[in-house]
mmCIF file of C-alpha atoms in Angstrom:
data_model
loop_
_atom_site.group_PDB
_atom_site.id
_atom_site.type_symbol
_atom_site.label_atom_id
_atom_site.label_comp_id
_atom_site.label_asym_id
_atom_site.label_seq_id
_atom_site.Cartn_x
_atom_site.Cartn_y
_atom_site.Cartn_z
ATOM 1 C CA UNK E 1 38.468 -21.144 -40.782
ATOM 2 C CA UNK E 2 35.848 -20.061 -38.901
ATOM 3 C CA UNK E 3 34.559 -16.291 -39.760
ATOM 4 C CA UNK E 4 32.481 -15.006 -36.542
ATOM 5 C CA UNK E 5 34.717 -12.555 -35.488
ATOM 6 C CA UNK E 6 35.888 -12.919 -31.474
ATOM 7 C CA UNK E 7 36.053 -10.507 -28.516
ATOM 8 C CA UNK E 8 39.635 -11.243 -26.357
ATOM 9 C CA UNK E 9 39.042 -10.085 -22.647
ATOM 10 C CA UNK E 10 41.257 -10.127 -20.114
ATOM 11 C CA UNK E 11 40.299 -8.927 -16.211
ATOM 12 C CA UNK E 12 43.876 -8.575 -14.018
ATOM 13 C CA UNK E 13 44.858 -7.123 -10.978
ATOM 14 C CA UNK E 14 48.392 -5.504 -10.664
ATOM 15 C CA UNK E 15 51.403 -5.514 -8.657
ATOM 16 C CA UNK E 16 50.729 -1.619 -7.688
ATOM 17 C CA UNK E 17 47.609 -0.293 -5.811
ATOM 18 C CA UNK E 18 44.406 0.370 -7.410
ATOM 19 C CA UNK E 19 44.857 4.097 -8.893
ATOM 20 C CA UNK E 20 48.283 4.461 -8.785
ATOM 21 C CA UNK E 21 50.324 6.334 -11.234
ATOM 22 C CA UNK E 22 52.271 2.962 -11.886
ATOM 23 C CA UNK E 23 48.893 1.069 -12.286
ATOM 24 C CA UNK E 24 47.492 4.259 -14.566
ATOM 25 C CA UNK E 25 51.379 3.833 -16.722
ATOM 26 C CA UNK E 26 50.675 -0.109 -17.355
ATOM 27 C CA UNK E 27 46.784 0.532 -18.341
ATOM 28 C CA UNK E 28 48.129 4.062 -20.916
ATOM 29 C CA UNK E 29 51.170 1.760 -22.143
ATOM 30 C CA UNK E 30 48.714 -1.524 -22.484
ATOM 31 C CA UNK E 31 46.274 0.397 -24.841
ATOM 32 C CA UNK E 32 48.967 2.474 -26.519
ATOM 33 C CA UNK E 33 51.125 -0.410 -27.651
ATOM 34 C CA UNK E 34 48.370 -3.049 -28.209
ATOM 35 C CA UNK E 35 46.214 -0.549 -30.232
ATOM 36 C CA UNK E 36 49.478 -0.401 -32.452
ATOM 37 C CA UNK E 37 48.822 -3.796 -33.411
ATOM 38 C CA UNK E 38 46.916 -3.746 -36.786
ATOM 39 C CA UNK E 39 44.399 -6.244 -36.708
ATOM 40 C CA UNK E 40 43.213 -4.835 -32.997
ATOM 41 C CA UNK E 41 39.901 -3.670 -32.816
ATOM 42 C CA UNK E 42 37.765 -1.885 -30.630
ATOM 43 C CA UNK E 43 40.551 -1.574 -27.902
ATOM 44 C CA UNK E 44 39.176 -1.080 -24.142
ATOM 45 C CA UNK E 45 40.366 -0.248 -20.730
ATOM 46 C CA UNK E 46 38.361 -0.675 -18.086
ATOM 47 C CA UNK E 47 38.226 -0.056 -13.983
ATOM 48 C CA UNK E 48 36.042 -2.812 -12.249
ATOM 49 C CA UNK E 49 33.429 -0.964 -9.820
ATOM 50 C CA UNK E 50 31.536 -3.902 -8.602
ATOM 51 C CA UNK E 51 31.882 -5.564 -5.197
ATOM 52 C CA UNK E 52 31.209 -8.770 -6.961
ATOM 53 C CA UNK E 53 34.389 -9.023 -8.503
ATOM 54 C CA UNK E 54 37.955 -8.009 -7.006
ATOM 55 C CA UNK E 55 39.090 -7.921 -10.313
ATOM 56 C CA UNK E 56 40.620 -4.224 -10.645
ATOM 57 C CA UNK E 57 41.047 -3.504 -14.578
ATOM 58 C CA UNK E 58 40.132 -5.144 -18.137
ATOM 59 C CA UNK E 59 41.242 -4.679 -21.303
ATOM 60 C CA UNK E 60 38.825 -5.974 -24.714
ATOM 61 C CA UNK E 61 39.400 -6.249 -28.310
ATOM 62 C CA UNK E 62 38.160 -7.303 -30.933
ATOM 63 C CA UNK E 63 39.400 -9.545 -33.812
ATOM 64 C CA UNK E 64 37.316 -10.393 -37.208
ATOM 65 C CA UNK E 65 38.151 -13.824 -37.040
ATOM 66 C CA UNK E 66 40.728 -16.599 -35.935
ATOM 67 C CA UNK E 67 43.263 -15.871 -38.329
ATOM 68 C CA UNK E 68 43.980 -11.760 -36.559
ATOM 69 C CA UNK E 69 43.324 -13.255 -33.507
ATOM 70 C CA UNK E 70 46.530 -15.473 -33.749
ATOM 71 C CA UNK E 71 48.341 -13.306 -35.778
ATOM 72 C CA UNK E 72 47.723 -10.725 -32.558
ATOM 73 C CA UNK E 73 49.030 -13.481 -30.442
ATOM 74 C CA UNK E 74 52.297 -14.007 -32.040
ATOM 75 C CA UNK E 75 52.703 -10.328 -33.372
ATOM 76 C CA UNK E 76 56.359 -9.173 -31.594
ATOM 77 C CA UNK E 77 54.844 -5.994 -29.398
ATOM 78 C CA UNK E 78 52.160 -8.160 -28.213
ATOM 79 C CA UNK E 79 54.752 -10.764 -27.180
ATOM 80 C CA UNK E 80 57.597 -8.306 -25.989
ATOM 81 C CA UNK E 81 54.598 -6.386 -23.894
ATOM 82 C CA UNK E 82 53.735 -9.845 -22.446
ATOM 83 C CA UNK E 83 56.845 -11.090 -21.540
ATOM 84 C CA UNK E 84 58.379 -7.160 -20.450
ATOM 85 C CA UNK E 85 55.005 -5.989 -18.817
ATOM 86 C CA UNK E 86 52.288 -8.769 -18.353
ATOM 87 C CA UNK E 87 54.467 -11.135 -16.512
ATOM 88 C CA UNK E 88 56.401 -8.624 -14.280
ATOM 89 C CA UNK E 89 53.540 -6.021 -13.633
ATOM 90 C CA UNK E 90 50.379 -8.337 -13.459
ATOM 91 C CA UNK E 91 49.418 -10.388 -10.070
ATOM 92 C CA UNK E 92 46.799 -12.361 -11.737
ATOM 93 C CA UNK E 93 44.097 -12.194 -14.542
ATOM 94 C CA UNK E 94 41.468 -14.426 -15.979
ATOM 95 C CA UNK E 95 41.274 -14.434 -20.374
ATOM 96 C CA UNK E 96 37.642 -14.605 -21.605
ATOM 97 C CA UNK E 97 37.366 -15.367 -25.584
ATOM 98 C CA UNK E 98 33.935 -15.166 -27.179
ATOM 99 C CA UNK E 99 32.894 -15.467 -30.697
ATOM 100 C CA UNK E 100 30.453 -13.290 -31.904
#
């Protein structure tokens, strides 16, 4: 297995309007259960600012390699969050992997 270590982004727009306390619950809840994950690194939330992009919010992590990457895909609060949260809450995202 490969041992570069890999940053997960993911850029999303929600259901709720930009600033709202729903939108502000998701982004608290996202980082607070996700960060609860052990091999999570790094954990950020972001709020886009360009006019490039009408992307709205990001989160990034960090793995240290393949093997915490997919054991952060199939962990059970990652896959409750995305099946409770992600797919009821989210409008639409794009996922970015990179290995550093």
């Amino acid at each position: 297995m490969d041992s570069l270590s890999i940053r997960h982004m993911v850029i999303f727009n929600l259901k709720y309007p930009k600033g709202s306390k729903e939108a502000d619950k998701f982004l608290q809840d996202g980082k607070s259960i996700l960060t609860s994950i052990p091999v999570v690194q790094n954990f950020e939330v972001f709020r886009q600012v360009s006019v490039k992009n009408d992307y709205e919010y990001g989160f990034s992590m960090d793995f240290a390699g393949e093997a915490d990457y997919e054991a952060y895909n199939e962990h059970p609060l990652h896959v409750q969050f995305v099946q409770e949260r992600w797919n009821t809450e989210v409008e639409r995202f794009l996922e970015i992997d990179f290995k550093l």
